[in-house]
Coordinates of C-alpha atoms in Angstrom, one line a residue:
M11 CA -15.1 -2.1 51.3
T12 CA -17.1 -0.3 48.0
N13 CA -18.3 -2.9 45.5
E14 CA -17.0 0.1 42.7
L15 CA -14.4 0.1 40.4
K16 CA -11.6 2.8 40.9
R17 CA -11.3 5.6 38.4
E18 CA -7.0 4.8 38.0
L19 CA -6.9 5.8 34.1
S20 CA -5.8 8.8 33.3
N21 CA -6.2 11.2 30.3
R22 CA -2.4 9.8 28.8
H23 CA -3.6 6.3 29.6
I24 CA -6.8 6.7 27.8
Q25 CA -5.3 8.4 24.6
L26 CA -2.7 5.7 24.3
I27 CA -5.0 2.9 24.5
A28 CA -7.5 4.6 22.4
I29 CA -4.6 4.4 19.9
G30 CA -3.2 1.0 20.6
G31 CA -7.3 0.0 20.4
A32 CA -7.3 1.4 16.1
I33 CA -3.9 -0.1 16.1
G34 CA -4.2 -4.1 15.5
T35 CA -1.4 -6.8 14.5
G36 CA -3.0 -7.0 10.9
L37 CA -1.9 -3.5 10.2
F38 CA 1.8 -4.7 10.5
F39 CA 1.7 -8.6 9.6
G40 CA -1.0 -8.6 7.7
S41 CA -1.3 -5.6 5.3
G42 CA 1.5 -7.4 3.0
N43 CA -2.0 -9.6 2.0
T44 CA -4.8 -6.8 2.3
I45 CA -2.8 -4.5 -0.6
S46 CA -2.3 -7.9 -2.5
K47 CA -6.0 -8.7 -2.9
A48 CA -7.3 -4.5 -3.1
G49 CA -4.5 -2.8 -4.3
P50 CA -4.5 1.1 -3.6
S51 CA -7.9 1.2 -3.2
I52 CA -7.4 -0.1 0.5
L53 CA -6.9 3.7 1.2
F54 CA -10.2 4.5 0.7
T55 CA -11.7 1.3 2.0
Y56 CA -9.9 2.5 5.7
M57 CA -11.4 5.6 5.3
I58 CA -14.8 4.9 4.4
V59 CA -14.8 1.9 7.0
G60 CA -13.0 4.5 9.5
F61 CA -15.4 7.1 8.8
F62 CA -18.6 5.0 9.6
L63 CA -17.0 3.2 13.2
F64 CA -15.9 7.0 13.9
M65 CA -19.9 8.0 13.5
F66 CA -20.6 4.3 16.3
M67 CA -17.7 5.8 18.7
R68 CA -19.6 8.9 18.7
A69 CA -23.2 7.1 19.3
M70 CA -21.5 5.4 22.2
G71 CA -19.3 8.1 23.5
E72 CA -22.7 10.1 23.4
I73 CA -25.0 7.9 25.7
L74 CA -21.9 7.6 28.0
L75 CA -21.1 10.9 28.5
A76 CA -24.9 11.3 29.5
K77 CA -25.9 9.0 31.9
S78 CA -22.5 8.9 34.1
K79 CA -23.8 5.5 36.2
F80 CA -23.2 3.8 32.9
K81 CA -19.8 2.1 33.5
S82 CA -19.0 0.0 30.1
F83 CA -21.1 -0.2 26.9
P84 CA -23.3 -3.6 27.6
E85 CA -24.8 -1.8 30.3
I86 CA -26.1 0.9 27.0
A87 CA -28.1 -1.8 25.0
H88 CA -29.5 -3.4 29.0
E89 CA -30.8 0.2 29.8
Y90 CA -32.1 0.7 26.3
L91 CA -32.9 -2.5 24.8
G92 CA -33.9 -4.6 27.7
P93 CA -32.5 -7.5 29.7
F94 CA -32.4 -9.8 27.0
A95 CA -30.1 -7.3 24.7
G96 CA -27.9 -6.7 27.2
F97 CA -27.5 -10.2 27.9
I98 CA -26.6 -10.9 24.4
V99 CA -24.4 -7.9 24.0
G100 CA -22.4 -8.8 27.3
W101 CA -21.9 -12.5 26.8
S102 CA -21.1 -12.0 23.2
Y103 CA -18.3 -9.0 23.6
W104 CA -17.1 -11.5 26.5
M105 CA -17.0 -14.3 23.7
S106 CA -15.5 -12.5 20.7
W107 CA -12.7 -11.5 23.1
V108 CA -12.1 -15.3 24.6
I109 CA -11.8 -16.2 21.2
T110 CA -9.7 -12.7 20.3
V111 CA -7.2 -13.8 23.2
M112 CA -6.8 -17.6 22.3
A113 CA -6.0 -16.4 18.3
D114 CA -3.4 -13.3 19.8
V115 CA -1.6 -15.7 22.7
T116 CA -0.8 -18.4 20.0
A117 CA 0.4 -15.2 18.1
I118 CA 2.8 -14.3 20.2
S119 CA 4.2 -17.7 21.3
Q120 CA 4.9 -18.3 16.7
Y121 CA 6.4 -14.7 17.2
I122 CA 8.6 -15.7 20.1
K123 CA 9.5 -18.2 17.8
Y124 CA 12.1 -15.9 16.0
F125 CA 13.8 -15.6 19.0
N126 CA 14.2 -19.6 20.0
P127 CA 12.9 -21.7 18.0
N128 CA 12.6 -24.7 20.5
I129 CA 10.5 -23.2 23.1
P130 CA 7.2 -25.6 22.5
T131 CA 4.1 -23.2 21.5
W132 CA 2.3 -24.7 24.4
L133 CA 4.4 -23.6 27.0
T134 CA 4.7 -20.4 25.4
C135 CA 1.2 -20.0 25.8
F136 CA 0.6 -21.1 29.2
A137 CA 3.0 -18.6 30.0
I138 CA 1.5 -15.8 28.7
I139 CA -1.6 -16.3 30.0
L140 CA -0.3 -16.6 33.5
L141 CA 1.8 -13.5 32.9
L142 CA -1.2 -11.2 31.8
L143 CA -3.5 -13.1 34.8
T144 CA -0.8 -11.5 37.3
L145 CA -0.5 -8.2 35.8
N146 CA -4.1 -7.5 35.6
L147 CA -4.5 -8.8 38.9
T148 CA -2.1 -6.3 40.2
S149 CA -4.6 -2.9 39.7
T150 CA -5.7 -1.3 37.2
K151 CA -3.2 2.1 37.3
L152 CA -0.5 -0.7 36.0
F153 CA -2.8 -2.2 33.4
G154 CA -2.6 1.5 31.9
E155 CA 1.0 1.7 32.1
L156 CA 1.1 -1.1 29.8
E157 CA -1.2 -0.2 27.3
F158 CA 0.4 3.4 27.6
W159 CA 3.7 1.8 26.5
F160 CA 3.1 -0.9 24.3
A161 CA 0.8 1.5 22.5
I162 CA 4.0 4.3 22.2
I163 CA 6.0 1.0 20.7
K164 CA 3.7 0.8 17.7
V165 CA 2.9 4.6 17.7
V166 CA 7.0 5.1 17.2
T167 CA 7.4 2.4 14.5
I168 CA 4.7 3.3 12.0
I169 CA 6.2 7.3 13.0
A170 CA 9.5 6.1 11.6
L171 CA 8.1 4.2 8.9
I172 CA 6.5 7.4 7.4
V173 CA 9.3 9.3 7.9
V174 CA 11.9 7.2 6.7
G175 CA 9.7 6.2 3.3
A176 CA 8.6 10.4 3.2
V177 CA 12.6 10.6 2.9
M178 CA 13.2 7.7 0.5
V179 CA 10.0 9.5 -1.7
F180 CA 11.7 13.0 -2.0
L181 CA 14.8 11.4 -2.8
A182 CA 13.2 9.4 -5.4
F183 CA 15.5 6.4 -3.8
K184 CA 15.5 3.6 -6.4
S185 CA 15.5 0.3 -5.2
P186 CA 17.5 -2.9 -6.2
S187 CA 15.0 -3.8 -8.4
G188 CA 15.0 -0.4 -10.4
N189 CA 11.8 0.9 -8.8
T190 CA 11.5 4.5 -7.8
A191 CA 10.3 5.5 -5.1
S192 CA 7.3 7.9 -5.9
V193 CA 3.9 9.5 -5.5
T194 CA 2.5 7.8 -8.9
N195 CA 3.3 4.4 -8.1
L196 CA 0.0 4.6 -6.1
W197 CA -1.8 4.3 -9.7
N198 CA 1.3 3.6 -11.8
H199 CA 0.1 -0.1 -12.0
E200 CA -3.2 -0.8 -13.2
G201 CA -4.3 2.2 -11.9
M202 CA -6.3 2.8 -8.7
F203 CA -8.7 0.0 -8.6
P204 CA -6.9 -2.8 -10.3
F205 CA -9.5 -5.2 -9.2
G206 CA -12.3 -3.6 -10.4
L207 CA -15.1 -3.2 -7.9
A208 CA -15.5 -6.9 -6.6
G209 CA -11.0 -6.3 -5.2
F210 CA -12.3 -3.3 -3.6
L211 CA -15.7 -4.3 -1.7
T212 CA -13.5 -7.6 -0.4
S213 CA -11.4 -4.9 1.1
F214 CA -13.7 -4.1 3.0
Q215 CA -13.9 -7.3 5.3
M216 CA -10.8 -6.5 5.7
A217 CA -10.6 -3.5 7.4
V218 CA -13.1 -4.3 9.5
F219 CA -11.0 -6.9 11.2
A220 CA -8.3 -4.7 11.2
F221 CA -10.1 -2.6 13.9
T222 CA -11.7 -4.8 15.6
G223 CA -10.6 -3.2 18.6
I224 CA -11.7 0.3 18.3
E225 CA -14.9 0.4 20.5
F226 CA -12.2 -1.0 24.0
I227 CA -12.4 2.4 25.1
G228 CA -15.8 1.9 26.0
I229 CA -15.1 -1.0 28.6
T230 CA -12.6 1.6 30.4
A231 CA -15.4 4.5 31.0
G232 CA -16.2 3.3 34.7
E233 CA -12.0 3.2 35.7
T234 CA -11.2 6.8 33.6
K235 CA -10.7 9.8 35.6
N236 CA -12.9 13.3 34.5
P237 CA -14.8 11.3 31.4
E238 CA -16.3 13.9 30.2
K239 CA -12.7 15.6 28.9
T240 CA -10.5 12.4 28.4
L241 CA -13.3 10.0 26.5
P242 CA -15.0 12.9 23.9
R243 CA -10.0 14.0 23.5
A244 CA -9.8 10.1 22.4
I245 CA -12.7 9.7 20.4
N246 CA -12.7 12.8 18.3
S247 CA -9.3 11.8 17.6
V248 CA -10.4 8.4 16.0
P249 CA -10.2 10.2 12.0
L250 CA -6.6 11.4 12.4
R251 CA -5.3 8.4 14.0
I252 CA -6.9 6.5 11.2
I253 CA -5.6 9.1 8.5
I254 CA -1.9 8.7 10.0
F255 CA -1.6 4.7 11.4
Y256 CA -3.3 3.3 8.6
V257 CA -4.0 5.3 4.9
G258 CA -0.3 7.2 5.9
A259 CA 1.7 4.2 6.6
L260 CA 0.2 1.8 3.7
A261 CA 0.3 5.0 1.0
V262 CA 4.2 5.2 2.3
I263 CA 4.5 1.5 1.4
M264 CA 2.8 1.6 -2.1
M265 CA 4.7 4.9 -2.8
I266 CA 7.8 2.7 -2.4
V267 CA 7.5 -0.4 -3.8
P268 CA 4.6 -1.3 -6.0
W269 CA 1.9 -3.0 -4.7
N270 CA 2.3 -5.4 -7.4
Q271 CA 6.0 -6.6 -5.8
I272 CA 5.1 -6.2 -2.6
N273 CA 5.4 -10.3 -1.0
P274 CA 1.5 -10.7 0.8
E275 CA 3.3 -12.9 3.0
N276 CA 5.9 -11.1 4.6
S277 CA 5.4 -7.8 6.4
P278 CA 5.3 -5.2 4.2
F279 CA 6.9 -3.2 7.3
V280 CA 10.0 -5.2 7.0
G281 CA 10.6 -5.0 3.3
L282 CA 10.2 -1.0 3.7
F283 CA 13.3 -1.2 6.2
A284 CA 15.4 -3.5 4.9
L285 CA 15.3 -1.5 1.9
A286 CA 16.7 1.6 4.1
G287 CA 19.6 -0.1 4.7
I288 CA 18.4 -1.2 8.5
P289 CA 20.0 -4.9 8.8
F290 CA 17.7 -5.4 11.9
A291 CA 14.5 -4.8 10.5
A292 CA 13.4 -8.6 10.8
G293 CA 14.0 -8.8 14.0
L294 CA 12.5 -5.0 15.1
I295 CA 9.3 -5.5 13.3
N296 CA 8.6 -8.7 14.9
F297 CA 9.3 -7.5 18.5
V298 CA 7.1 -4.9 17.1
V299 CA 4.1 -7.3 16.3
L300 CA 4.6 -8.9 19.2
T301 CA 3.5 -6.1 21.9
A302 CA 1.0 -5.4 19.2
A303 CA -0.4 -9.1 20.0
A304 CA 0.5 -8.7 24.0
S305 CA -1.3 -5.2 24.0
S306 CA -4.8 -7.0 22.0
A307 CA -4.3 -9.8 24.5
N308 CA -3.2 -8.0 27.7
S309 CA -6.8 -5.6 26.1
G310 CA -8.9 -8.5 26.0
I311 CA -8.2 -9.8 29.5
F312 CA -8.9 -6.3 30.9
A313 CA -12.8 -6.0 28.7
N314 CA -13.5 -9.4 29.5
S315 CA -13.3 -9.0 33.1
R316 CA -15.2 -6.1 33.2
V317 CA -18.1 -7.2 31.4
L318 CA -18.0 -10.2 33.2
F319 CA -18.1 -8.0 36.5
S320 CA -20.7 -5.8 34.7
L321 CA -23.1 -8.7 34.2
G322 CA -22.9 -10.0 37.6
D323 CA -23.6 -7.4 38.9
K324 CA -27.0 -7.4 36.6
K325 CA -27.4 -10.8 38.0
Q326 CA -26.8 -11.9 34.1
A327 CA -23.8 -13.5 35.6
P328 CA -22.9 -15.7 38.8
E329 CA -23.0 -12.8 41.6
A330 CA -19.0 -14.1 42.3
M331 CA -18.3 -12.3 39.1
H332 CA -19.5 -9.1 41.1
R333 CA -16.8 -9.2 43.5
L334 CA -13.3 -6.9 43.7
S335 CA -10.6 -7.5 45.1
S336 CA -8.9 -5.0 48.4
R337 CA -7.0 -3.7 44.9
G338 CA -10.1 -2.7 43.2
V339 CA -9.4 -5.6 40.7
P340 CA -12.9 -7.9 39.1
R341 CA -10.2 -11.1 40.2
N342 CA -13.2 -14.1 40.1
A343 CA -14.0 -12.4 36.3
L344 CA -10.2 -12.3 35.5
L345 CA -9.9 -16.0 36.7
V346 CA -12.3 -17.7 35.1
T347 CA -11.8 -15.8 31.8
C348 CA -7.9 -16.8 31.8
G349 CA -9.2 -20.2 32.8
L350 CA -11.6 -20.3 29.4
I351 CA -8.8 -18.3 27.5
S352 CA -6.2 -21.6 28.4
I353 CA -8.0 -23.5 26.2
T354 CA -5.2 -22.4 23.9
V355 CA -2.1 -24.2 25.8
I356 CA -4.2 -27.9 25.1
L357 CA -5.1 -27.2 21.7
N358 CA -1.8 -26.1 21.0
L359 CA -0.5 -29.6 22.5
I360 CA -2.6 -31.6 21.1
I361 CA -2.6 -29.6 17.2
P362 CA 0.8 -28.7 15.8
N363 CA -0.5 -26.2 13.0
A364 CA -4.1 -24.5 14.7
E365 CA -3.9 -21.7 12.1
T366 CA -6.9 -22.9 10.1
V367 CA -9.3 -23.6 13.6
F368 CA -8.2 -20.0 14.3
V369 CA -8.5 -18.4 11.0
Y370 CA -12.7 -19.8 11.3
I371 CA -12.9 -18.8 15.2
T372 CA -11.6 -15.5 14.5
S373 CA -14.4 -14.7 11.6
V374 CA -17.0 -16.2 14.0
A375 CA -15.5 -13.5 16.6
T376 CA -15.4 -10.6 14.0
S377 CA -19.4 -11.6 12.4
I378 CA -20.0 -11.6 16.7
T379 CA -18.6 -7.7 16.8
V380 CA -20.2 -6.7 14.5
V381 CA -23.5 -7.4 15.8
V382 CA -22.4 -6.0 19.0
W383 CA -21.5 -2.7 17.1
A384 CA -25.2 -2.8 15.5
L385 CA -26.9 -3.4 18.7
I386 CA -25.3 -0.5 20.6
V387 CA -26.6 1.9 17.7
V388 CA -29.8 0.8 17.9
A389 CA -29.4 1.6 21.8
Y390 CA -28.5 4.6 20.8
I391 CA -31.8 5.2 18.3
S392 CA -33.8 3.9 21.3
Y393 CA -31.9 6.6 23.6
H394 CA -32.4 9.3 21.8
R395 CA -36.8 8.6 21.4
K396 CA -36.6 7.4 25.1
D397 CA -34.1 10.4 26.8
H398 CA -34.7 13.3 24.3
A399 CA -33.9 15.8 27.0
L400 CA -30.7 14.6 27.1
H401 CA -29.6 14.7 24.0
K402 CA -30.8 17.9 23.3
A403 CA -28.9 18.5 26.5
S404 CA -25.5 17.0 25.9
T405 CA -22.5 18.4 24.1
F406 CA -21.0 15.2 22.5
K407 CA -23.4 14.6 19.5
L408 CA -23.4 12.3 17.3
P409 CA -23.5 14.6 14.4
G410 CA -26.6 13.4 12.0
G411 CA -28.7 12.2 15.0
V412 CA -30.9 9.7 14.0
F413 CA -30.2 9.9 10.5
T414 CA -26.4 9.0 10.8
A415 CA -27.3 6.0 13.3
Y416 CA -29.6 4.3 11.0
A417 CA -26.8 5.2 8.4
V418 CA -24.0 3.6 10.2
L419 CA -26.2 0.8 10.4
A420 CA -27.3 0.1 7.1
F421 CA -23.0 -0.2 6.4
F422 CA -23.1 -2.8 9.4
A423 CA -25.5 -4.7 7.7
F424 CA -23.6 -4.3 4.4
I425 CA -20.6 -6.0 6.2
L426 CA -22.6 -8.9 7.5
V427 CA -23.4 -9.1 3.4
L428 CA -19.7 -9.3 2.8
L429 CA -18.8 -11.9 5.4
L430 CA -21.4 -13.9 4.1
I431 CA -20.2 -14.2 0.8
E432 CA -16.1 -13.8 1.0
P433 CA -15.6 -17.8 1.3
D434 CA -13.1 -17.2 4.3
T435 CA -15.5 -15.7 6.8
R436 CA -18.7 -17.4 5.5
I437 CA -18.4 -20.9 7.9
G438 CA -17.8 -18.2 10.6
F439 CA -20.7 -16.2 10.3
I440 CA -23.2 -19.2 9.4
L441 CA -21.7 -20.6 12.9
S442 CA -22.5 -17.5 15.1
P443 CA -26.7 -18.4 15.1
I444 CA -25.4 -21.1 17.0
W445 CA -23.8 -18.6 19.1
Y446 CA -26.7 -16.4 19.5
G447 CA -29.7 -19.9 20.3
A448 CA -27.5 -21.1 22.8
L449 CA -27.4 -18.0 24.6
T450 CA -31.2 -17.4 23.6
F451 CA -31.8 -20.6 25.4
I452 CA -29.7 -19.3 28.5
Y453 CA -31.6 -16.7 29.2
W454 CA -35.3 -17.8 29.1
R455 CA -33.8 -20.7 32.1
H456 CA -32.8 -17.6 33.6
R457 CA -35.2 -14.8 32.4
A458 CA -37.8 -14.8 35.9
T459 CA -34.2 -13.9 38.1
I460 CA -32.6 -11.2 35.4
K461 CA -36.0 -9.8 35.2
K462 CA -37.1 -9.8 38.2
H463 CA -33.6 -7.8 39.5
A464 CA -34.3 -5.6 36.7
D465 CA -37.0 -4.3 38.0
I466 CA -35.7 -3.7 41.2
A467 CA -33.0 -1.3 39.6
K468 CA -35.2 0.3 37.8
H469 CA -37.1 1.5 41.0
A470 CA -34.2 1.7 43.1

């Protein structure tokens, strides 16, 4: 039996996985809070953050297509920055998703309480993890199907909101509170930047939170049919997705309900559908948010198992992680990942209100993710220098090449500074070096084995 991942993800799977990666629960559930802190300027924030993340995706995509041997982006860091960087990127990305999935699973259990408040949170968490593990153990194709339909639900909801909202604006709908739906609501209430430069800058770290997971398509590279066509198409559609799903949806919401009248504690999606006279708006959006969180958790488990599989191949994780089941899935890596995520069950059993804990550990995950993104861009710069012939022959180049790569790095540094400044994210940023210190210690303990394997692979 071959120990290579099967290419079972078709074009439609990849396109919808890419869309799902760009639409998180934050858009449905947390956008009210985001709007309350930044006002209409959040629209510009999403466009700016989206632009730089699109450039990051183009850099990653160019390398993945230039060398078909890469199965996921942690391998890029290993190749161009050395075994230590590959070790840091792989394990950091794995940990960031473990934390994210723990938060997602807890969130799902809370959304399920809307339909049945009597179910214990810890029991729901256990059932969700067991279900997602079982589904991921089945086949890669089933994962693709699940993500396809999860993404369809999110896309249909957002497009429905935009269409309903556009009709309300066209008809100059008047709400019970006396507000008239109009494009002018975007600037008639203290302007587009009601909190000045400070409020505008604060919104950047919120937008980065929302886009965490956009890089997920780089994990699917090794299991994608015809990646030369599907990956460029998925990556090139990133700007359009951002314009429609973030800028379009939030602009329509603020045209109908002035930004300063949106309740930060409630989903503005619920409010808009309720204004449109849809009686089951709250239940509908709760279901959509539940599927969005389930999609994120499912993607995280998939991503982590593939990263562990890759680390096992490089002898940077136990060799047992680099084994496939008869169905072609990394079973051991899935079991270890879900085993660690199951700590969520214990946390929710002993800490009934673990929200504060998850705010801190999620901010650690975000800090780690930005560093991972930055290291991939540094790897692109190294690729450009070491494999310049491959770069010149590439049909999917990063626009602007190295100049753009340095601009993206500067932007990521800017985001890290904002994470340090903001009180809500400062603790997570300060704690993240502890993680890197632990990784460095573990690497140096096992560096001889890792370097020996790297040398063997290099001369093979």
